[in-house]
Amino acid sequence: MAQIKTVGVLGAGLMGHGIAQVSADAGFEVVLREVDEEHLTKGLGRIEKQLSRAVEKGRIEQSGADALRGRIAGTTQYGELADCDLVIEAITENLPLKLEMWREVDEIVKPDALFATNTSSLPVINQAAVTNRAERFFGLHFFNPAQVMKLVEVVKCVTTSDEALAAGVAFAKQLGKLTVQTKDKAGFIVNRLLVPYMLDAIRAYEEGVGSIEEIDAAMKAGAAHPMGPLTLADFVGLDTLGSICDVMFDEFRERRFAQPPTLRKLLAAGWYGKKSGKGFYEYRGEEPVANPGI
Ligand code: CAA
């Protein structure tokens, strides 16, 4: 299998910008593609902000940060991905959109390149099957923030060759990540366990077991979690959480994966969590405050 030198990342959002940054940090050349200049500038801006913070904190020299940034080329054209050795998609969690994107990218990127999806929950095989390289297609599931979280779930779908899977594992290890291989089942390992937990926290809130702040404070102090479950839901993005629920509910038909009414209401209001400024909390001042509208 050809050596990976250049990595294409599709989507510069919450996950894509982080995947691009960690890849460039590990020395890979990165082509980061977004739909338009506005989204691209925002994604690149996030990387630049993280790099400035890292320089301020003395974790990286300015010259190192400049070199890392220099390895990331932003684009709005699929054509720029043609010579990539590995393309990782991190676009919105919407299967028809992903399929449309892969059909187009598959025609452009060199035939021996590897393709990976960062999907949080969608079965990998559905995406692999619309390309002409299903044996070189696998899942690489990063966690938010990708710059910090150690894990990458590497997902083998029924068509993935052992050789391609090994290349995926080796790539994630080159990024300094811990890899865990999982089967191609909706939610893989982490979301299979984490999503029902966040949904149960929402149900506990609906049942009046505790307030938003109390539920979060309890899990932080009582179970040593870095964030409470409702803060985490806002952090993951309520739109993403809602999409994951729908996929998992559709797959397993179990109540524990169903969207609780409060989540539906927040989504209907366009409150997607931290990224949109409002979710279970409002993010206006120094510290988040519980959303009084819920
Ligand atoms: N990018 C880069 N670095 C970041 C960062 C970001 N977005 N956010 C935080 N960091 C770094 C900080 O710079 C800091 O580094 P130093 O210690 O070297 O200074 C370090 O992480 C700790 O950050 P903070 O001190 O600001 O805050 P914290 O200690 O509260 O940690 C956190 C922040 C790492 C996000 C922590 O709260 C945490 O681990 N939360 C849980 C995150 C989690 O569970 N993620 C998985 C979500 S599920 C998912 O992603 C899968 C899916 O499919 C939905």
Short mmCIF file of C-alpha atoms and ligand atoms in Angstrom, two decimals:
data_model
loop_
_atom_site.label_atom_id
_atom_site.label_comp_id
_atom_site.label_asym_id
_atom_site.label_seq_id
_atom_site.Cartn_x
_atom_site.Cartn_y
_atom_site.Cartn_z
CA MET A 1 0.00 0.00 0.00
CA ALA A 2 1.36 3.42 -0.97
CA GLN A 3 2.78 5.55 1.81
CA ILE A 4 0.49 8.29 3.12
CA LYS A 5 2.00 11.75 2.60
CA THR A 6 -0.94 13.98 1.76
CA VAL A 7 -4.24 13.85 3.61
CA GLY A 8 -7.46 15.37 2.32
CA VAL A 9 -10.03 16.45 4.90
CA LEU A 10 -13.59 17.16 3.78
CA GLY A 11 -15.28 19.65 6.07
CA ALA A 12 -13.58 22.21 8.34
CA GLY A 13 -16.23 22.19 11.07
CA LEU A 14 -16.00 21.05 14.69
CA MET A 15 -14.27 17.76 13.77
CA GLY A 16 -12.71 18.51 10.37
CA HIS A 17 -10.57 21.44 11.51
CA GLY A 18 -9.23 19.34 14.41
CA ILE A 19 -8.46 16.35 12.17
CA ALA A 20 -6.64 18.66 9.75
CA GLN A 21 -4.65 20.19 12.62
CA VAL A 22 -3.55 16.87 14.17
CA SER A 23 -2.62 15.52 10.73
CA ALA A 24 -0.48 18.57 9.95
CA ASP A 25 1.00 18.35 13.45
CA ALA A 26 2.16 14.81 12.66
CA GLY A 27 3.93 16.10 9.52
CA PHE A 28 1.38 15.27 6.84
CA GLU A 29 0.53 17.72 4.07
CA VAL A 30 -3.18 18.51 4.38
CA VAL A 31 -5.77 19.71 1.88
CA LEU A 32 -8.79 20.99 3.79
CA ARG A 33 -11.95 21.41 1.71
CA GLU A 34 -15.06 23.36 2.62
CA VAL A 35 -18.19 24.27 0.66
CA ASP A 36 -17.46 28.01 0.49
CA GLU A 37 -14.92 30.65 1.52
CA GLU A 38 -16.89 31.65 4.61
CA HIS A 39 -16.85 28.15 6.15
CA LEU A 40 -13.24 27.62 5.08
CA THR A 41 -12.06 30.87 6.68
CA LYS A 42 -13.91 29.97 9.88
CA GLY A 43 -12.30 26.50 10.02
CA LEU A 44 -8.79 27.80 9.30
CA GLY A 45 -9.39 30.55 11.88
CA ARG A 46 -10.13 27.90 14.52
CA ILE A 47 -6.82 26.18 13.76
CA GLU A 48 -4.95 29.49 13.92
CA LYS A 49 -6.58 30.27 17.28
CA GLN A 50 -5.56 26.88 18.71
CA LEU A 51 -2.02 27.40 17.44
CA SER A 52 -1.75 30.87 19.02
CA ARG A 53 -2.94 29.41 22.33
CA ALA A 54 -0.38 26.62 22.06
CA VAL A 55 2.40 29.17 21.40
CA GLU A 56 1.23 31.35 24.33
CA LYS A 57 1.27 28.33 26.62
CA GLY A 58 4.76 27.41 25.42
CA ARG A 59 3.67 24.04 24.02
CA ILE A 60 5.01 24.86 20.56
CA GLU A 61 7.51 27.38 19.15
CA GLN A 62 6.16 30.10 16.84
CA SER A 63 8.27 28.63 14.02
CA GLY A 64 6.72 25.19 14.63
CA ALA A 65 3.22 26.67 14.60
CA ASP A 66 3.99 28.49 11.35
CA ALA A 67 5.34 25.31 9.77
CA LEU A 68 2.27 23.35 10.88
CA ARG A 69 -0.08 26.00 9.47
CA GLY A 70 1.97 26.02 6.27
CA ARG A 71 1.21 22.32 5.75
CA ILE A 72 -2.55 23.01 5.56
CA ALA A 73 -3.89 24.22 2.23
CA GLY A 74 -7.51 25.35 2.29
CA THR A 75 -9.73 24.96 -0.75
CA THR A 76 -13.33 24.99 -1.89
CA GLN A 77 -12.56 22.72 -4.88
CA TYR A 78 -12.70 18.93 -4.88
CA GLY A 79 -10.12 19.02 -7.67
CA GLU A 80 -7.38 19.94 -5.17
CA LEU A 81 -7.82 16.53 -3.53
CA ALA A 82 -6.75 14.62 -6.64
CA ASP A 83 -3.30 13.64 -5.36
CA CYS A 84 -4.23 12.86 -1.75
CA ASP A 85 -3.19 9.44 -0.42
CA LEU A 86 -5.94 9.40 2.20
CA VAL A 87 -9.20 11.37 2.23
CA ILE A 88 -11.15 11.67 5.49
CA GLU A 89 -14.67 13.04 5.41
CA ALA A 90 -16.00 15.05 8.35
CA ILE A 91 -19.01 16.72 6.79
CA THR A 92 -22.45 16.92 8.35
CA GLU A 93 -23.98 13.68 9.66
CA ASN A 94 -26.35 13.27 6.74
CA LEU A 95 -26.10 10.11 4.64
CA PRO A 96 -27.50 11.43 1.32
CA LEU A 97 -25.08 14.39 1.47
CA LYS A 98 -22.15 12.10 2.25
CA LEU A 99 -23.05 9.75 -0.62
CA GLU A 100 -23.35 12.63 -3.10
CA MET A 101 -19.97 13.95 -1.94
CA TRP A 102 -18.21 10.55 -2.20
CA ARG A 103 -19.57 9.90 -5.69
CA GLU A 104 -18.01 13.15 -6.83
CA VAL A 105 -14.73 12.76 -4.92
CA ASP A 106 -14.29 9.14 -6.06
CA GLU A 107 -14.11 10.32 -9.68
CA ILE A 108 -11.42 12.89 -8.86
CA VAL A 109 -9.03 11.34 -6.33
CA LYS A 110 -6.38 8.92 -7.61
CA PRO A 111 -7.70 5.34 -7.67
CA ASP A 112 -5.25 3.85 -5.15
CA ALA A 113 -5.97 6.44 -2.41
CA LEU A 114 -7.66 5.37 0.80
CA PHE A 115 -11.03 6.81 1.88
CA ALA A 116 -12.23 7.13 5.47
CA THR A 117 -15.35 8.48 7.12
CA ASN A 118 -15.39 10.18 10.52
CA THR A 119 -19.07 9.37 10.89
CA SER A 120 -20.23 9.17 14.50
CA SER A 121 -22.89 6.57 13.87
CA LEU A 122 -23.76 5.84 10.26
CA PRO A 123 -22.77 2.36 9.11
CA VAL A 124 -19.58 2.67 7.06
CA ILE A 125 -20.60 0.18 4.39
CA ASN A 126 -23.33 2.48 3.01
CA GLN A 127 -20.66 5.04 2.11
CA ALA A 128 -18.05 2.51 0.96
CA ALA A 129 -20.54 0.92 -1.41
CA VAL A 130 -21.06 4.06 -3.53
CA THR A 131 -17.34 4.30 -4.34
CA ASN A 132 -15.26 2.20 -6.69
CA ARG A 133 -12.84 1.42 -3.85
CA ALA A 134 -14.98 -0.26 -1.22
CA GLU A 135 -12.01 -2.43 -0.19
CA ARG A 136 -9.97 0.70 0.57
CA PHE A 137 -12.72 2.37 2.60
CA PHE A 138 -12.96 2.32 6.42
CA GLY A 139 -14.06 4.41 9.39
CA LEU A 140 -11.73 6.68 11.37
CA HIS A 141 -13.82 8.06 14.20
CA PHE A 142 -12.17 10.93 16.08
CA PHE A 143 -13.49 12.55 19.26
CA ASN A 144 -14.06 16.20 20.02
CA PRO A 145 -11.71 18.03 20.50
CA ALA A 146 -9.64 15.95 18.08
CA GLN A 147 -6.51 17.83 19.17
CA VAL A 148 -6.90 16.55 22.73
CA MET A 149 -8.88 13.29 22.78
CA LYS A 150 -6.61 10.25 22.57
CA LEU A 151 -8.97 7.78 20.90
CA VAL A 152 -9.64 6.97 17.26
CA GLU A 153 -12.09 4.16 16.58
CA VAL A 154 -11.01 2.33 13.42
CA VAL A 155 -13.99 0.70 11.77
CA LYS A 156 -13.74 -2.24 9.40
CA CYS A 157 -16.76 -2.65 7.19
CA VAL A 158 -17.54 -5.86 5.33
CA THR A 159 -15.62 -4.74 2.25
CA THR A 160 -12.50 -3.26 3.94
CA SER A 161 -9.33 -5.19 3.12
CA ASP A 162 -6.95 -6.13 5.95
CA GLU A 163 -4.24 -4.11 4.22
CA ALA A 164 -6.36 -0.93 4.10
CA LEU A 165 -7.43 -1.38 7.71
CA ALA A 166 -3.81 -1.77 8.79
CA ALA A 167 -2.96 1.46 6.92
CA GLY A 168 -5.80 3.23 8.77
CA VAL A 169 -4.56 1.99 12.14
CA ALA A 170 -0.97 2.96 11.30
CA PHE A 171 -2.09 6.45 10.22
CA ALA A 172 -4.02 7.08 13.47
CA LYS A 173 -1.02 5.86 15.46
CA GLN A 174 1.20 8.28 13.55
CA LEU A 175 -1.11 11.02 14.85
CA GLY A 176 -0.25 9.82 18.36
CA LYS A 177 -3.72 8.36 18.91
CA LEU A 178 -4.79 5.23 20.71
CA THR A 179 -6.70 3.04 18.26
CA VAL A 180 -9.51 0.64 19.02
CA GLN A 181 -10.93 -1.47 16.21
CA THR A 182 -14.68 -1.81 16.16
CA LYS A 183 -17.32 -3.53 14.09
CA ASP A 184 -19.42 -1.53 11.65
CA LYS A 185 -22.45 -1.20 13.94
CA ALA A 186 -24.25 2.12 14.39
CA GLY A 187 -22.53 4.14 17.12
CA PHE A 188 -19.50 1.81 17.24
CA ILE A 189 -18.28 1.49 20.88
CA VAL A 190 -18.18 4.98 22.36
CA ASN A 191 -21.45 6.40 21.06
CA ARG A 192 -23.22 3.11 21.74
CA LEU A 193 -22.55 3.83 25.42
CA LEU A 194 -22.25 7.61 25.54
CA VAL A 195 -25.39 8.57 23.59
CA PRO A 196 -27.91 6.70 25.80
CA TYR A 197 -26.11 8.22 28.80
CA MET A 198 -26.61 11.80 27.49
CA LEU A 199 -30.22 11.01 26.56
CA ASP A 200 -30.88 9.60 30.02
CA ALA A 201 -29.52 12.81 31.52
CA ILE A 202 -32.05 14.76 29.42
CA ARG A 203 -34.84 12.41 30.59
CA ALA A 204 -33.70 12.79 34.21
CA TYR A 205 -34.00 16.55 33.73
CA GLU A 206 -37.46 16.16 32.18
CA GLU A 207 -38.56 14.04 35.14
CA GLY A 208 -37.34 16.69 37.58
CA VAL A 209 -34.62 14.55 39.12
CA GLY A 210 -32.37 17.60 39.11
CA SER A 211 -31.80 20.94 37.40
CA ILE A 212 -29.46 21.28 34.41
CA GLU A 213 -26.65 22.51 36.65
CA GLU A 214 -27.31 19.89 39.33
CA ILE A 215 -27.20 16.97 36.88
CA ASP A 216 -23.93 18.23 35.42
CA ALA A 217 -22.36 19.04 38.79
CA ALA A 218 -23.35 15.61 40.11
CA MET A 219 -21.68 13.69 37.30
CA LYS A 220 -18.54 15.84 37.43
CA ALA A 221 -18.06 15.51 41.16
CA GLY A 222 -19.66 12.11 41.65
CA ALA A 223 -18.22 10.20 38.71
CA ALA A 224 -15.12 12.28 37.92
CA HIS A 225 -16.30 13.12 34.41
CA PRO A 226 -14.54 16.16 32.91
CA MET A 227 -17.92 17.57 31.82
CA GLY A 228 -21.48 16.89 32.94
CA PRO A 229 -23.73 15.13 30.38
CA LEU A 230 -25.76 18.22 29.39
CA THR A 231 -22.62 20.33 28.93
CA LEU A 232 -21.22 17.45 26.87
CA ALA A 233 -24.39 17.32 24.72
CA ASP A 234 -23.98 21.05 23.99
CA PHE A 235 -20.28 20.48 23.29
CA VAL A 236 -20.89 17.60 20.85
CA GLY A 237 -23.59 19.70 19.15
CA LEU A 238 -27.29 19.00 19.68
CA ASP A 239 -27.82 18.69 15.91
CA THR A 240 -25.12 16.01 15.76
CA LEU A 241 -26.54 14.30 18.84
CA GLY A 242 -30.02 14.36 17.27
CA SER A 243 -28.72 12.83 14.03
CA ILE A 244 -26.86 10.11 15.93
CA CYS A 245 -30.02 9.29 17.93
CA ASP A 246 -32.05 8.98 14.75
CA VAL A 247 -29.53 6.64 13.13
CA MET A 248 -29.24 4.48 16.25
CA PHE A 249 -32.99 4.41 16.88
CA ASP A 250 -33.56 3.43 13.27
CA GLU A 251 -30.96 0.67 13.55
CA PHE A 252 -31.87 -0.81 16.95
CA ARG A 253 -35.51 0.32 17.48
CA GLU A 254 -34.88 0.78 21.19
CA ARG A 255 -36.33 3.57 23.32
CA ARG A 256 -32.98 4.35 24.88
CA PHE A 257 -31.79 5.78 21.54
CA ALA A 258 -34.91 7.90 20.87
CA GLN A 259 -34.71 11.71 20.98
CA PRO A 260 -36.33 12.98 24.21
CA PRO A 261 -38.91 15.79 23.67
CA THR A 262 -36.62 18.46 25.16
CA LEU A 263 -33.93 17.68 22.59
CA ARG A 264 -36.50 17.93 19.80
CA LYS A 265 -37.65 21.32 21.07
CA LEU A 266 -34.12 22.69 21.27
CA LEU A 267 -33.42 21.53 17.74
CA ALA A 268 -36.68 23.01 16.45
CA ALA A 269 -35.66 26.34 18.00
CA GLY A 270 -32.32 26.18 16.15
CA TRP A 271 -30.39 25.85 19.42
CA TYR A 272 -27.56 23.47 18.59
CA GLY A 273 -25.45 23.88 21.72
CA LYS A 274 -22.15 25.64 22.21
CA LYS A 275 -21.47 26.22 18.51
CA SER A 276 -24.71 28.19 18.05
CA GLY A 277 -24.41 30.03 21.37
CA LYS A 278 -27.38 28.31 22.99
CA GLY A 279 -28.45 24.80 23.97
CA PHE A 280 -28.94 23.49 27.49
CA TYR A 281 -26.82 26.51 28.40
CA GLU A 282 -26.41 30.02 27.03
CA TYR A 283 -22.85 30.92 26.03
CA ARG A 284 -22.77 34.71 26.18
CA GLY A 285 -20.80 35.78 29.21
CA GLU A 286 -17.67 34.42 30.83
CA GLU A 287 -19.44 31.34 32.21
CA PRO A 288 -22.31 29.40 30.59
CA VAL A 289 -25.69 29.81 32.31
CA ALA A 290 -28.58 27.34 32.13
CA ASN A 291 -30.95 28.25 29.28
CA PRO A 292 -33.97 29.86 30.96
CA GLY A 293 -36.16 29.03 27.94
CA ILE A 294 -36.23 25.28 28.62
N1 CAA B 1 -8.53 22.30 20.69
C1 CAA B 1 -7.28 22.12 21.11
N2 CAA B 1 -6.94 22.04 22.40
C2 CAA B 1 -7.93 22.17 23.30
C3 CAA B 1 -9.26 22.38 22.94
C4 CAA B 1 -9.55 22.44 21.54
N3 CAA B 1 -10.78 22.61 21.09
N4 CAA B 1 -10.01 22.46 24.05
C5 CAA B 1 -9.19 22.30 25.08
N5 CAA B 1 -7.92 22.12 24.63
C6 CAA B 1 -6.73 21.88 25.43
C7 CAA B 1 -6.36 23.12 26.19
O1 CAA B 1 -5.53 23.95 25.43
C8 CAA B 1 -5.65 22.54 27.39
O2 CAA B 1 -4.30 22.22 27.07
P1 CAA B 1 -3.12 22.41 28.16
O3 CAA B 1 -3.53 21.60 29.36
O4 CAA B 1 -1.91 21.89 27.46
O5 CAA B 1 -3.09 23.85 28.45
C9 CAA B 1 -6.36 21.21 27.63
O6 CAA B 1 -7.00 20.87 26.40
C10 CAA B 1 -7.39 21.31 28.73
O7 CAA B 1 -8.28 22.37 28.38
P2 CAA B 1 -8.90 23.40 29.39
O8 CAA B 1 -7.99 23.58 30.57
O9 CAA B 1 -9.32 24.60 28.64
O10 CAA B 1 -10.26 22.74 29.85
P3 CAA B 1 -10.56 21.35 30.48
O11 CAA B 1 -9.47 20.88 31.37
O12 CAA B 1 -11.93 21.49 31.00
O13 CAA B 1 -10.58 20.35 29.23
C11 CAA B 1 -11.75 19.20 27.58
C12 CAA B 1 -11.39 20.57 28.14
C13 CAA B 1 -10.50 18.50 27.08
C14 CAA B 1 -12.68 19.45 26.41
C15 CAA B 1 -12.43 18.36 28.73
O14 CAA B 1 -13.47 19.10 29.31
C16 CAA B 1 -12.98 17.04 28.26
O15 CAA B 1 -12.25 16.07 28.10
N6 CAA B 1 -14.30 16.97 28.04
C17 CAA B 1 -14.96 15.77 27.56
C18 CAA B 1 -14.80 15.70 26.06
C19 CAA B 1 -15.44 14.49 25.49
O16 CAA B 1 -16.03 13.64 26.15
N7 CAA B 1 -15.35 14.38 24.17
C20 CAA B 1 -15.97 13.30 23.42
C21 CAA B 1 -17.29 13.77 22.92
S1 CAA B 1 -18.11 12.50 22.04
C22 CAA B 1 -17.49 12.62 20.49
O17 CAA B 1 -16.76 13.48 20.13
C23 CAA B 1 -17.92 11.54 19.59
C24 CAA B 1 -19.05 11.78 18.75
O18 CAA B 1 -19.14 11.15 17.73
C25 CAA B 1 -20.18 12.65 19.14
#
